[in-house]
Amino acid sequence: DGIGVGPARERVITVPADPGAPRLRLLDRLRADPAMLRQIAALVPPDAAAVLEPYIATQPEFALARALGAVLGREIAVLGGTAEIVARANDKHEVRAVAQELGVPIADGEVVVLEGGEDDRPVDTTALGPALERHLRSTGRVILRGSRGAAGSAVRVVERTPESVQGALEWAANRPHDPTYLVEVMLPIIFSPNIQMYIDPDGVHYVGATDQRLSGALLHQGSVYPTQAQTIDQM
């Protein structure tokens, strides 16, 4: 704020915590608070186009746009596809299937769907152990990924040791909300290009590419520009 970067302080709105619903998403808390919606609407100039630019355009983001639009008395556009397409693209097993259909090279692996996790039943990880063992034979390391999760939150690197395998099974057992997993051979990572594209009615526009800096656990720790990947043109 002191060097003039980011929004002016008077345009930053703080949503009070709700002790009765600590896990309620920010968007849901906003939609349920008419005073907050009016506070946001008061900051939108009456003659300006209002656009909601979410990190991921899912159903709650579209619902928030409708709620804000009702307060403003006009439509609010959401920058980002349709919720149905975004939801499908956010499922890693769906993306893997599309890549296979298109002939995009992917690591050897398989999709495993676990049972249980409903009605307070524990997740049954029986099918996951043999899948890990099958793919650990190639390089001694496997990437285990929940189908849903952002910024590496659903990723685990598994090594060919009893402790690592058991830890992965226990981790999966405690994730009843996401029963679908990708078990893939982990190959040496040289570069992890992140390609930015902008999509509008005129087509797909290439914006640029950076290299993600990944930790040993594949967590994103920043980016490097420009990319050093040799196959960026083909990608």
JSON list of C-alpha atoms in Angstrom, two decimals:
[
{"chain": "A", "resi": 1, "resn": "ASP", "atom": "CA", "xyz": [0.00, 0.00, 0.00]},
{"chain": "A", "resi": 2, "resn": "GLY", "atom": "CA", "xyz": [2.85, 2.34, 0.82]},
{"chain": "A", "resi": 3, "resn": "ILE", "atom": "CA", "xyz": [4.34, 2.13, -2.67]},
{"chain": "A", "resi": 4, "resn": "GLY", "atom": "CA", "xyz": [1.02, 2.29, -4.50]},
{"chain": "A", "resi": 5, "resn": "VAL", "atom": "CA", "xyz": [0.80, -1.35, -5.58]},
{"chain": "A", "resi": 6, "resn": "GLY", "atom": "CA", "xyz": [-2.57, -3.06, -5.54]},
{"chain": "A", "resi": 7, "resn": "PRO", "atom": "CA", "xyz": [-6.03, -1.68, -4.78]},
{"chain": "A", "resi": 8, "resn": "ALA", "atom": "CA", "xyz": [-6.51, 1.42, -2.68]},
{"chain": "A", "resi": 9, "resn": "ARG", "atom": "CA", "xyz": [-7.16, 0.64, 0.97]},
{"chain": "A", "resi": 10, "resn": "GLU", "atom": "CA", "xyz": [-10.71, 2.00, 0.84]},
{"chain": "A", "resi": 11, "resn": "ARG", "atom": "CA", "xyz": [-11.51, -0.56, -1.88]},
{"chain": "A", "resi": 12, "resn": "VAL", "atom": "CA", "xyz": [-10.49, -3.55, 0.21]},
{"chain": "A", "resi": 13, "resn": "ILE", "atom": "CA", "xyz": [-13.47, -5.21, 1.92]},
{"chain": "A", "resi": 14, "resn": "THR", "atom": "CA", "xyz": [-12.99, -7.54, 4.88]},
{"chain": "A", "resi": 15, "resn": "VAL", "atom": "CA", "xyz": [-15.62, -10.21, 5.38]},
{"chain": "A", "resi": 16, "resn": "PRO", "atom": "CA", "xyz": [-16.14, -10.97, 9.08]},
{"chain": "A", "resi": 17, "resn": "ALA", "atom": "CA", "xyz": [-15.60, -14.55, 10.18]},
{"chain": "A", "resi": 18, "resn": "ASP", "atom": "CA", "xyz": [-18.67, -16.61, 11.00]},
{"chain": "A", "resi": 19, "resn": "PRO", "atom": "CA", "xyz": [-18.02, -18.67, 14.16]},
{"chain": "A", "resi": 20, "resn": "GLY", "atom": "CA", "xyz": [-21.06, -20.76, 13.37]},
{"chain": "A", "resi": 21, "resn": "ALA", "atom": "CA", "xyz": [-19.77, -21.81, 9.94]},
{"chain": "A", "resi": 22, "resn": "PRO", "atom": "CA", "xyz": [-15.95, -21.65, 10.00]},
{"chain": "A", "resi": 23, "resn": "ARG", "atom": "CA", "xyz": [-15.60, -23.83, 6.88]},
{"chain": "A", "resi": 24, "resn": "LEU", "atom": "CA", "xyz": [-18.07, -21.90, 4.75]},
{"chain": "A", "resi": 25, "resn": "ARG", "atom": "CA", "xyz": [-16.43, -20.62, 1.58]},
{"chain": "A", "resi": 26, "resn": "LEU", "atom": "CA", "xyz": [-15.84, -16.90, 1.22]},
{"chain": "A", "resi": 27, "resn": "LEU", "atom": "CA", "xyz": [-18.18, -16.76, -1.78]},
{"chain": "A", "resi": 28, "resn": "ASP", "atom": "CA", "xyz": [-20.99, -18.41, 0.16]},
{"chain": "A", "resi": 29, "resn": "ARG", "atom": "CA", "xyz": [-20.47, -16.01, 3.08]},
{"chain": "A", "resi": 30, "resn": "LEU", "atom": "CA", "xyz": [-20.66, -13.05, 0.70]},
{"chain": "A", "resi": 31, "resn": "ARG", "atom": "CA", "xyz": [-23.85, -14.28, -0.95]},
{"chain": "A", "resi": 32, "resn": "ALA", "atom": "CA", "xyz": [-25.49, -14.77, 2.44]},
{"chain": "A", "resi": 33, "resn": "ASP", "atom": "CA", "xyz": [-24.65, -11.25, 3.63]},
{"chain": "A", "resi": 34, "resn": "PRO", "atom": "CA", "xyz": [-26.79, -8.54, 1.94]},
{"chain": "A", "resi": 35, "resn": "ALA", "atom": "CA", "xyz": [-24.82, -5.78, 3.69]},
{"chain": "A", "resi": 36, "resn": "MET", "atom": "CA", "xyz": [-21.56, -7.06, 2.15]},
{"chain": "A", "resi": 37, "resn": "LEU", "atom": "CA", "xyz": [-23.12, -7.24, -1.30]},
{"chain": "A", "resi": 38, "resn": "ARG", "atom": "CA", "xyz": [-24.33, -3.65, -0.96]},
{"chain": "A", "resi": 39, "resn": "GLN", "atom": "CA", "xyz": [-20.86, -2.58, 0.19]},
{"chain": "A", "resi": 40, "resn": "ILE", "atom": "CA", "xyz": [-19.30, -4.13, -2.93]},
{"chain": "A", "resi": 41, "resn": "ALA", "atom": "CA", "xyz": [-21.99, -2.69, -5.21]},
{"chain": "A", "resi": 42, "resn": "ALA", "atom": "CA", "xyz": [-21.36, 0.79, -3.83]},
{"chain": "A", "resi": 43, "resn": "LEU", "atom": "CA", "xyz": [-17.77, 0.63, -5.13]},
{"chain": "A", "resi": 44, "resn": "VAL", "atom": "CA", "xyz": [-18.80, -0.22, -8.70]},
{"chain": "A", "resi": 45, "resn": "PRO", "atom": "CA", "xyz": [-19.18, 2.91, -10.89]},
{"chain": "A", "resi": 46, "resn": "PRO", "atom": "CA", "xyz": [-22.70, 3.07, -12.34]},
{"chain": "A", "resi": 47, "resn": "ASP", "atom": "CA", "xyz": [-21.48, 3.58, -15.90]},
{"chain": "A", "resi": 48, "resn": "ALA", "atom": "CA", "xyz": [-18.78, 0.86, -15.88]},
{"chain": "A", "resi": 49, "resn": "ALA", "atom": "CA", "xyz": [-19.07, -2.71, -17.09]},
{"chain": "A", "resi": 50, "resn": "ALA", "atom": "CA", "xyz": [-18.91, -5.04, -14.10]},
{"chain": "A", "resi": 51, "resn": "VAL", "atom": "CA", "xyz": [-16.91, -8.26, -14.57]},
{"chain": "A", "resi": 52, "resn": "LEU", "atom": "CA", "xyz": [-16.13, -10.93, -11.98]},
{"chain": "A", "resi": 53, "resn": "GLU", "atom": "CA", "xyz": [-12.66, -12.40, -12.54]},
{"chain": "A", "resi": 54, "resn": "PRO", "atom": "CA", "xyz": [-12.37, -15.48, -10.31]},
{"chain": "A", "resi": 55, "resn": "TYR", "atom": "CA", "xyz": [-9.38, -17.76, -9.84]},
{"chain": "A", "resi": 56, "resn": "ILE", "atom": "CA", "xyz": [-11.54, -20.67, -11.06]},
{"chain": "A", "resi": 57, "resn": "ALA", "atom": "CA", "xyz": [-14.99, -20.12, -12.56]},
{"chain": "A", "resi": 58, "resn": "THR", "atom": "CA", "xyz": [-17.13, -22.71, -10.78]},
{"chain": "A", "resi": 59, "resn": "GLN", "atom": "CA", "xyz": [-20.84, -22.71, -9.94]},
{"chain": "A", "resi": 60, "resn": "PRO", "atom": "CA", "xyz": [-20.43, -20.60, -6.73]},
{"chain": "A", "resi": 61, "resn": "GLU", "atom": "CA", "xyz": [-18.66, -17.85, -8.69]},
{"chain": "A", "resi": 62, "resn": "PHE", "atom": "CA", "xyz": [-21.55, -17.65, -11.16]},
{"chain": "A", "resi": 63, "resn": "ALA", "atom": "CA", "xyz": [-23.99, -17.62, -8.23]},
{"chain": "A", "resi": 64, "resn": "LEU", "atom": "CA", "xyz": [-22.09, -14.71, -6.66]},
{"chain": "A", "resi": 65, "resn": "ALA", "atom": "CA", "xyz": [-22.22, -12.81, -9.96]},
{"chain": "A", "resi": 66, "resn": "ARG", "atom": "CA", "xyz": [-26.01, -13.27, -10.07]},
{"chain": "A", "resi": 67, "resn": "ALA", "atom": "CA", "xyz": [-26.36, -12.09, -6.45]},
{"chain": "A", "resi": 68, "resn": "LEU", "atom": "CA", "xyz": [-24.23, -9.00, -7.09]},
{"chain": "A", "resi": 69, "resn": "GLY", "atom": "CA", "xyz": [-26.11, -8.34, -10.32]},
{"chain": "A", "resi": 70, "resn": "ALA", "atom": "CA", "xyz": [-29.41, -8.38, -8.43]},
{"chain": "A", "resi": 71, "resn": "VAL", "atom": "CA", "xyz": [-28.07, -5.70, -6.07]},
{"chain": "A", "resi": 72, "resn": "LEU", "atom": "CA", "xyz": [-26.64, -3.60, -8.91]},
{"chain": "A", "resi": 73, "resn": "GLY", "atom": "CA", "xyz": [-29.68, -4.03, -11.11]},
{"chain": "A", "resi": 74, "resn": "ARG", "atom": "CA", "xyz": [-27.65, -5.20, -14.10]},
{"chain": "A", "resi": 75, "resn": "GLU", "atom": "CA", "xyz": [-25.84, -8.26, -15.38]},
{"chain": "A", "resi": 76, "resn": "ILE", "atom": "CA", "xyz": [-22.33, -9.09, -14.17]},
{"chain": "A", "resi": 77, "resn": "ALA", "atom": "CA", "xyz": [-20.22, -11.11, -16.58]},
{"chain": "A", "resi": 78, "resn": "VAL", "atom": "CA", "xyz": [-17.94, -13.90, -15.32]},
{"chain": "A", "resi": 79, "resn": "LEU", "atom": "CA", "xyz": [-14.54, -14.11, -16.99]},
{"chain": "A", "resi": 80, "resn": "GLY", "atom": "CA", "xyz": [-13.97, -17.82, -17.50]},
{"chain": "A", "resi": 81, "resn": "GLY", "atom": "CA", "xyz": [-15.84, -20.31, -19.66]},
{"chain": "A", "resi": 82, "resn": "THR", "atom": "CA", "xyz": [-18.81, -22.24, -18.34]},
{"chain": "A", "resi": 83, "resn": "ALA", "atom": "CA", "xyz": [-18.96, -23.85, -14.93]},
{"chain": "A", "resi": 84, "resn": "GLU", "atom": "CA", "xyz": [-19.58, -27.29, -16.46]},
{"chain": "A", "resi": 85, "resn": "ILE", "atom": "CA", "xyz": [-16.49, -27.19, -18.69]},
{"chain": "A", "resi": 86, "resn": "VAL", "atom": "CA", "xyz": [-14.34, -25.78, -15.90]},
{"chain": "A", "resi": 87, "resn": "ALA", "atom": "CA", "xyz": [-15.50, -28.53, -13.53]},
{"chain": "A", "resi": 88, "resn": "ARG", "atom": "CA", "xyz": [-14.53, -31.18, -16.08]},
{"chain": "A", "resi": 89, "resn": "ALA", "atom": "CA", "xyz": [-11.14, -29.56, -16.75]},
{"chain": "A", "resi": 90, "resn": "ASN", "atom": "CA", "xyz": [-10.50, -29.47, -13.00]},
{"chain": "A", "resi": 91, "resn": "ASP", "atom": "CA", "xyz": [-10.79, -33.28, -12.80]},
{"chain": "A", "resi": 92, "resn": "LYS", "atom": "CA", "xyz": [-7.32, -34.63, -13.50]},
{"chain": "A", "resi": 93, "resn": "HIS", "atom": "CA", "xyz": [-8.55, -38.05, -14.59]},
{"chain": "A", "resi": 94, "resn": "GLU", "atom": "CA", "xyz": [-10.77, -36.35, -17.20]},
{"chain": "A", "resi": 95, "resn": "VAL", "atom": "CA", "xyz": [-7.77, -34.36, -18.51]},
{"chain": "A", "resi": 96, "resn": "ARG", "atom": "CA", "xyz": [-5.71, -37.55, -18.66]},
{"chain": "A", "resi": 97, "resn": "ALA", "atom": "CA", "xyz": [-8.41, -39.24, -20.77]},
{"chain": "A", "resi": 98, "resn": "VAL", "atom": "CA", "xyz": [-8.57, -36.27, -23.16]},
{"chain": "A", "resi": 99, "resn": "ALA", "atom": "CA", "xyz": [-4.77, -36.26, -23.50]},
{"chain": "A", "resi": 100, "resn": "GLN", "atom": "CA", "xyz": [-4.86, -39.96, -24.42]},
{"chain": "A", "resi": 101, "resn": "GLU", "atom": "CA", "xyz": [-7.56, -39.33, -27.02]},
{"chain": "A", "resi": 102, "resn": "LEU", "atom": "CA", "xyz": [-5.50, -36.52, -28.57]},
{"chain": "A", "resi": 103, "resn": "GLY", "atom": "CA", "xyz": [-2.26, -38.50, -28.57]},
{"chain": "A", "resi": 104, "resn": "VAL", "atom": "CA", "xyz": [-0.52, -36.17, -26.11]},
{"chain": "A", "resi": 105, "resn": "PRO", "atom": "CA", "xyz": [2.41, -38.00, -24.44]},
{"chain": "A", "resi": 106, "resn": "ILE", "atom": "CA", "xyz": [1.70, -38.79, -20.79]},
{"chain": "A", "resi": 107, "resn": "ALA", "atom": "CA", "xyz": [3.46, -40.88, -18.16]},
{"chain": "A", "resi": 108, "resn": "ASP", "atom": "CA", "xyz": [2.47, -44.53, -17.72]},
{"chain": "A", "resi": 109, "resn": "GLY", "atom": "CA", "xyz": [-0.16, -44.96, -15.07]},
{"chain": "A", "resi": 110, "resn": "GLU", "atom": "CA", "xyz": [-3.76, -45.71, -14.27]},
{"chain": "A", "resi": 111, "resn": "VAL", "atom": "CA", "xyz": [-6.85, -44.27, -12.63]},
{"chain": "A", "resi": 112, "resn": "VAL", "atom": "CA", "xyz": [-8.02, -45.79, -9.34]},
{"chain": "A", "resi": 113, "resn": "VAL", "atom": "CA", "xyz": [-11.45, -45.08, -7.82]},
{"chain": "A", "resi": 114, "resn": "LEU", "atom": "CA", "xyz": [-11.72, -45.88, -4.11]},
{"chain": "A", "resi": 115, "resn": "GLU", "atom": "CA", "xyz": [-14.86, -47.08, -2.35]},
{"chain": "A", "resi": 116, "resn": "GLY", "atom": "CA", "xyz": [-16.35, -45.82, 0.89]},
{"chain": "A", "resi": 117, "resn": "GLY", "atom": "CA", "xyz": [-16.09, -42.38, 2.40]},
{"chain": "A", "resi": 118, "resn": "GLU", "atom": "CA", "xyz": [-19.87, -41.92, 2.41]},
{"chain": "A", "resi": 119, "resn": "ASP", "atom": "CA", "xyz": [-22.17, -41.93, 5.44]},
{"chain": "A", "resi": 120, "resn": "ASP", "atom": "CA", "xyz": [-19.12, -41.71, 7.72]},
{"chain": "A", "resi": 121, "resn": "ARG", "atom": "CA", "xyz": [-17.70, -44.96, 6.33]},
{"chain": "A", "resi": 122, "resn": "PRO", "atom": "CA", "xyz": [-13.89, -45.07, 6.10]},
{"chain": "A", "resi": 123, "resn": "VAL", "atom": "CA", "xyz": [-12.31, -44.93, 2.66]},
{"chain": "A", "resi": 124, "resn": "ASP", "atom": "CA", "xyz": [-11.28, -48.38, 1.40]},
{"chain": "A", "resi": 125, "resn": "THR", "atom": "CA", "xyz": [-7.76, -48.03, -0.05]},
{"chain": "A", "resi": 126, "resn": "THR", "atom": "CA", "xyz": [-7.40, -51.73, -0.93]},
{"chain": "A", "resi": 127, "resn": "ALA", "atom": "CA", "xyz": [-7.24, -51.05, -4.69]},
{"chain": "A", "resi": 128, "resn": "LEU", "atom": "CA", "xyz": [-4.59, -48.37, -4.31]},
{"chain": "A", "resi": 129, "resn": "GLY", "atom": "CA", "xyz": [-1.78, -50.49, -2.84]},
{"chain": "A", "resi": 130, "resn": "PRO", "atom": "CA", "xyz": [-1.37, -52.87, -5.83]},
{"chain": "A", "resi": 131, "resn": "ALA", "atom": "CA", "xyz": [-1.54, -49.92, -8.26]},
{"chain": "A", "resi": 132, "resn": "LEU", "atom": "CA", "xyz": [1.30, -48.18, -6.42]},
{"chain": "A", "resi": 133, "resn": "GLU", "atom": "CA", "xyz": [3.39, -51.35, -6.46]},
{"chain": "A", "resi": 134, "resn": "ARG", "atom": "CA", "xyz": [2.84, -51.88, -10.19]},
{"chain": "A", "resi": 135, "resn": "HIS", "atom": "CA", "xyz": [4.13, -48.45, -11.16]},
{"chain": "A", "resi": 136, "resn": "LEU", "atom": "CA", "xyz": [6.88, -48.16, -8.56]},
{"chain": "A", "resi": 137, "resn": "ARG", "atom": "CA", "xyz": [8.77, -50.85, -10.50]},
{"chain": "A", "resi": 138, "resn": "SER", "atom": "CA", "xyz": [9.66, -48.44, -13.33]},
{"chain": "A", "resi": 139, "resn": "THR", "atom": "CA", "xyz": [11.61, -45.64, -11.62]},
{"chain": "A", "resi": 140, "resn": "GLY", "atom": "CA", "xyz": [11.13, -46.33, -7.91]},
{"chain": "A", "resi": 141, "resn": "ARG", "atom": "CA", "xyz": [8.94, -43.26, -7.54]},
{"chain": "A", "resi": 142, "resn": "VAL", "atom": "CA", "xyz": [5.27, -42.64, -8.25]},
{"chain": "A", "resi": 143, "resn": "ILE", "atom": "CA", "xyz": [3.16, -39.49, -8.37]},
{"chain": "A", "resi": 144, "resn": "LEU", "atom": "CA", "xyz": [-0.13, -40.05, -6.57]},
{"chain": "A", "resi": 145, "resn": "ARG", "atom": "CA", "xyz": [-2.67, -37.36, -7.35]},
{"chain": "A", "resi": 146, "resn": "GLY", "atom": "CA", "xyz": [-6.20, -36.83, -6.19]},
{"chain": "A", "resi": 147, "resn": "SER", "atom": "CA", "xyz": [-8.35, -35.90, -9.15]},
{"chain": "A", "resi": 148, "resn": "ARG", "atom": "CA", "xyz": [-9.27, -32.57, -7.54]},
{"chain": "A", "resi": 149, "resn": "GLY", "atom": "CA", "xyz": [-7.03, -30.06, -5.79]},
{"chain": "A", "resi": 150, "resn": "ALA", "atom": "CA", "xyz": [-5.21, -26.85, -6.60]},
{"chain": "A", "resi": 151, "resn": "ALA", "atom": "CA", "xyz": [-1.58, -25.79, -6.12]},
{"chain": "A", "resi": 152, "resn": "GLY", "atom": "CA", "xyz": [-0.29, -29.26, -5.28]},
{"chain": "A", "resi": 153, "resn": "SER", "atom": "CA", "xyz": [-2.71, -29.80, -2.39]},
{"chain": "A", "resi": 154, "resn": "ALA", "atom": "CA", "xyz": [-3.76, -33.21, -3.77]},
{"chain": "A", "resi": 155, "resn": "VAL", "atom": "CA", "xyz": [-0.31, -34.45, -4.85]},
{"chain": "A", "resi": 156, "resn": "ARG", "atom": "CA", "xyz": [1.94, -36.92, -3.06]},
{"chain": "A", "resi": 157, "resn": "VAL", "atom": "CA", "xyz": [5.27, -38.41, -4.16]},
{"chain": "A", "resi": 158, "resn": "VAL", "atom": "CA", "xyz": [5.52, -42.09, -3.19]},
{"chain": "A", "resi": 159, "resn": "GLU", "atom": "CA", "xyz": [8.82, -43.97, -2.99]},
{"chain": "A", "resi": 160, "resn": "ARG", "atom": "CA", "xyz": [9.45, -47.71, -3.01]},
{"chain": "A", "resi": 161, "resn": "THR", "atom": "CA", "xyz": [9.61, -48.13, 0.75]},
{"chain": "A", "resi": 162, "resn": "PRO", "atom": "CA", "xyz": [6.99, -49.64, 3.09]},
{"chain": "A", "resi": 163, "resn": "GLU", "atom": "CA", "xyz": [6.85, -46.38, 5.07]},
{"chain": "A", "resi": 164, "resn": "SER", "atom": "CA", "xyz": [6.21, -44.23, 2.00]},
{"chain": "A", "resi": 165, "resn": "VAL", "atom": "CA", "xyz": [3.54, -46.57, 0.60]},
{"chain": "A", "resi": 166, "resn": "GLN", "atom": "CA", "xyz": [1.79, -46.84, 3.96]},
{"chain": "A", "resi": 167, "resn": "GLY", "atom": "CA", "xyz": [1.88, -43.07, 4.39]},
{"chain": "A", "resi": 168, "resn": "ALA", "atom": "CA", "xyz": [0.27, -42.61, 0.97]},
{"chain": "A", "resi": 169, "resn": "LEU", "atom": "CA", "xyz": [-2.51, -45.08, 1.80]},
{"chain": "A", "resi": 170, "resn": "GLU", "atom": "CA", "xyz": [-3.23, -43.33, 5.09]},
{"chain": "A", "resi": 171, "resn": "TRP", "atom": "CA", "xyz": [-3.26, -39.96, 3.32]},
{"chain": "A", "resi": 172, "resn": "ALA", "atom": "CA", "xyz": [-5.80, -41.22, 0.77]},
{"chain": "A", "resi": 173, "resn": "ALA", "atom": "CA", "xyz": [-7.93, -42.82, 3.49]},
{"chain": "A", "resi": 174, "resn": "ASN", "atom": "CA", "xyz": [-8.42, -39.38, 5.03]},
{"chain": "A", "resi": 175, "resn": "ARG", "atom": "CA", "xyz": [-9.64, -37.74, 1.80]},
{"chain": "A", "resi": 176, "resn": "PRO", "atom": "CA", "xyz": [-13.24, -39.01, 1.46]},
{"chain": "A", "resi": 177, "resn": "HIS", "atom": "CA", "xyz": [-14.28, -36.00, -0.64]},
{"chain": "A", "resi": 178, "resn": "ASP", "atom": "CA", "xyz": [-12.02, -37.03, -3.56]},
{"chain": "A", "resi": 179, "resn": "PRO", "atom": "CA", "xyz": [-12.11, -40.82, -4.19]},
{"chain": "A", "resi": 180, "resn": "THR", "atom": "CA", "xyz": [-10.52, -40.76, -7.68]},
{"chain": "A", "resi": 181, "resn": "TYR", "atom": "CA", "xyz": [-6.72, -40.97, -7.98]},
{"chain": "A", "resi": 182, "resn": "LEU", "atom": "CA", "xyz": [-4.10, -40.97, -10.70]},
{"chain": "A", "resi": 183, "resn": "VAL", "atom": "CA", "xyz": [-1.17, -43.31, -10.08]},
{"chain": "A", "resi": 184, "resn": "GLU", "atom": "CA", "xyz": [1.60, -42.39, -12.52]},
{"chain": "A", "resi": 185, "resn": "VAL", "atom": "CA", "xyz": [5.27, -43.25, -12.94]},
{"chain": "A", "resi": 186, "resn": "MET", "atom": "CA", "xyz": [7.41, -40.33, -11.79]},
{"chain": "A", "resi": 187, "resn": "LEU", "atom": "CA", "xyz": [9.98, -39.35, -14.39]},
{"chain": "A", "resi": 188, "resn": "PRO", "atom": "CA", "xyz": [12.92, -36.96, -13.82]},
{"chain": "A", "resi": 189, "resn": "ILE", "atom": "CA", "xyz": [11.66, -33.38, -14.14]},
{"chain": "A", "resi": 190, "resn": "ILE", "atom": "CA", "xyz": [13.90, -31.00, -16.08]},
{"chain": "A", "resi": 191, "resn": "PHE", "atom": "CA", "xyz": [11.39, -28.20, -16.73]},
{"chain": "A", "resi": 192, "resn": "SER", "atom": "CA", "xyz": [7.74, -27.73, -15.84]},
{"chain": "A", "resi": 193, "resn": "PRO", "atom": "CA", "xyz": [6.40, -25.24, -18.38]},
{"chain": "A", "resi": 194, "resn": "ASN", "atom": "CA", "xyz": [3.30, -23.28, -17.51]},
{"chain": "A", "resi": 195, "resn": "ILE", "atom": "CA", "xyz": [1.71, -22.02, -20.73]},
{"chain": "A", "resi": 196, "resn": "GLN", "atom": "CA", "xyz": [-0.64, -19.03, -20.54]},
{"chain": "A", "resi": 197, "resn": "MET", "atom": "CA", "xyz": [-3.46, -18.79, -23.05]},
{"chain": "A", "resi": 198, "resn": "TYR", "atom": "CA", "xyz": [-6.35, -16.36, -23.37]},
{"chain": "A", "resi": 199, "resn": "ILE", "atom": "CA", "xyz": [-9.52, -17.73, -24.93]},
{"chain": "A", "resi": 200, "resn": "ASP", "atom": "CA", "xyz": [-12.24, -15.48, -26.35]},
{"chain": "A", "resi": 201, "resn": "PRO", "atom": "CA", "xyz": [-14.80, -15.78, -29.16]},
{"chain": "A", "resi": 202, "resn": "ASP", "atom": "CA", "xyz": [-12.05, -15.05, -31.71]},
{"chain": "A", "resi": 203, "resn": "GLY", "atom": "CA", "xyz": [-10.01, -18.09, -30.69]},
{"chain": "A", "resi": 204, "resn": "VAL", "atom": "CA", "xyz": [-7.10, -19.18, -28.52]},
{"chain": "A", "resi": 205, "resn": "HIS", "atom": "CA", "xyz": [-4.31, -16.64, -28.03]},
{"chain": "A", "resi": 206, "resn": "TYR", "atom": "CA", "xyz": [-0.86, -17.67, -26.80]},
{"chain": "A", "resi": 207, "resn": "VAL", "atom": "CA", "xyz": [0.32, -15.21, -24.14]},
{"chain": "A", "resi": 208, "resn": "GLY", "atom": "CA", "xyz": [3.59, -16.68, -22.91]},
{"chain": "A", "resi": 209, "resn": "ALA", "atom": "CA", "xyz": [5.24, -19.47, -20.93]},
{"chain": "A", "resi": 210, "resn": "THR", "atom": "CA", "xyz": [7.13, -19.70, -17.66]},
{"chain": "A", "resi": 211, "resn": "ASP", "atom": "CA", "xyz": [8.89, -22.57, -15.90]},
{"chain": "A", "resi": 212, "resn": "GLN", "atom": "CA", "xyz": [7.42, -23.58, -12.58]},
{"chain": "A", "resi": 213, "resn": "ARG", "atom": "CA", "xyz": [9.93, -24.08, -9.77]},
{"chain": "A", "resi": 214, "resn": "LEU", "atom": "CA", "xyz": [8.90, -27.30, -8.03]},
{"chain": "A", "resi": 215, "resn": "SER", "atom": "CA", "xyz": [10.03, -28.68, -4.70]},
{"chain": "A", "resi": 216, "resn": "GLY", "atom": "CA", "xyz": [10.89, -32.35, -4.18]},
{"chain": "A", "resi": 217, "resn": "ALA", "atom": "CA", "xyz": [7.25, -32.85, -3.19]},
{"chain": "A", "resi": 218, "resn": "LEU", "atom": "CA", "xyz": [6.15, -31.14, -6.44]},
{"chain": "A", "resi": 219, "resn": "LEU", "atom": "CA", "xyz": [4.87, -28.04, -4.66]},
{"chain": "A", "resi": 220, "resn": "HIS", "atom": "CA", "xyz": [4.96, -24.84, -6.70]},
{"chain": "A", "resi": 221, "resn": "GLN", "atom": "CA", "xyz": [7.58, -22.43, -5.35]},
{"chain": "A", "resi": 222, "resn": "GLY", "atom": "CA", "xyz": [7.48, -19.68, -7.93]},
{"chain": "A", "resi": 223, "resn": "SER", "atom": "CA", "xyz": [8.15, -19.31, -11.65]},
{"chain": "A", "resi": 224, "resn": "VAL", "atom": "CA", "xyz": [11.03, -18.43, -13.97]},
{"chain": "A", "resi": 225, "resn": "TYR", "atom": "CA", "xyz": [10.68, -16.41, -17.17]},
{"chain": "A", "resi": 226, "resn": "PRO", "atom": "CA", "xyz": [11.29, -17.10, -19.99]},
{"chain": "A", "resi": 227, "resn": "THR", "atom": "CA", "xyz": [10.87, -20.85, -20.22]},
{"chain": "A", "resi": 228, "resn": "GLN", "atom": "CA", "xyz": [13.91, -22.98, -21.01]},
{"chain": "A", "resi": 229, "resn": "ALA", "atom": "CA", "xyz": [11.84, -25.93, -22.30]},
{"chain": "A", "resi": 230, "resn": "GLN", "atom": "CA", "xyz": [13.12, -27.19, -25.66]},
{"chain": "A", "resi": 231, "resn": "THR", "atom": "CA", "xyz": [9.71, -28.40, -26.86]},
{"chain": "A", "resi": 232, "resn": "ILE", "atom": "CA", "xyz": [7.69, -25.27, -26.09]},
{"chain": "A", "resi": 233, "resn": "ASP", "atom": "CA", "xyz": [6.81, -24.70, -29.76]},
{"chain": "A", "resi": 234, "resn": "GLN", "atom": "CA", "xyz": [5.34, -28.19, -30.12]},
{"chain": "A", "resi": 235, "resn": "MET", "atom": "CA", "xyz": [3.49, -27.78, -26.84]}
]
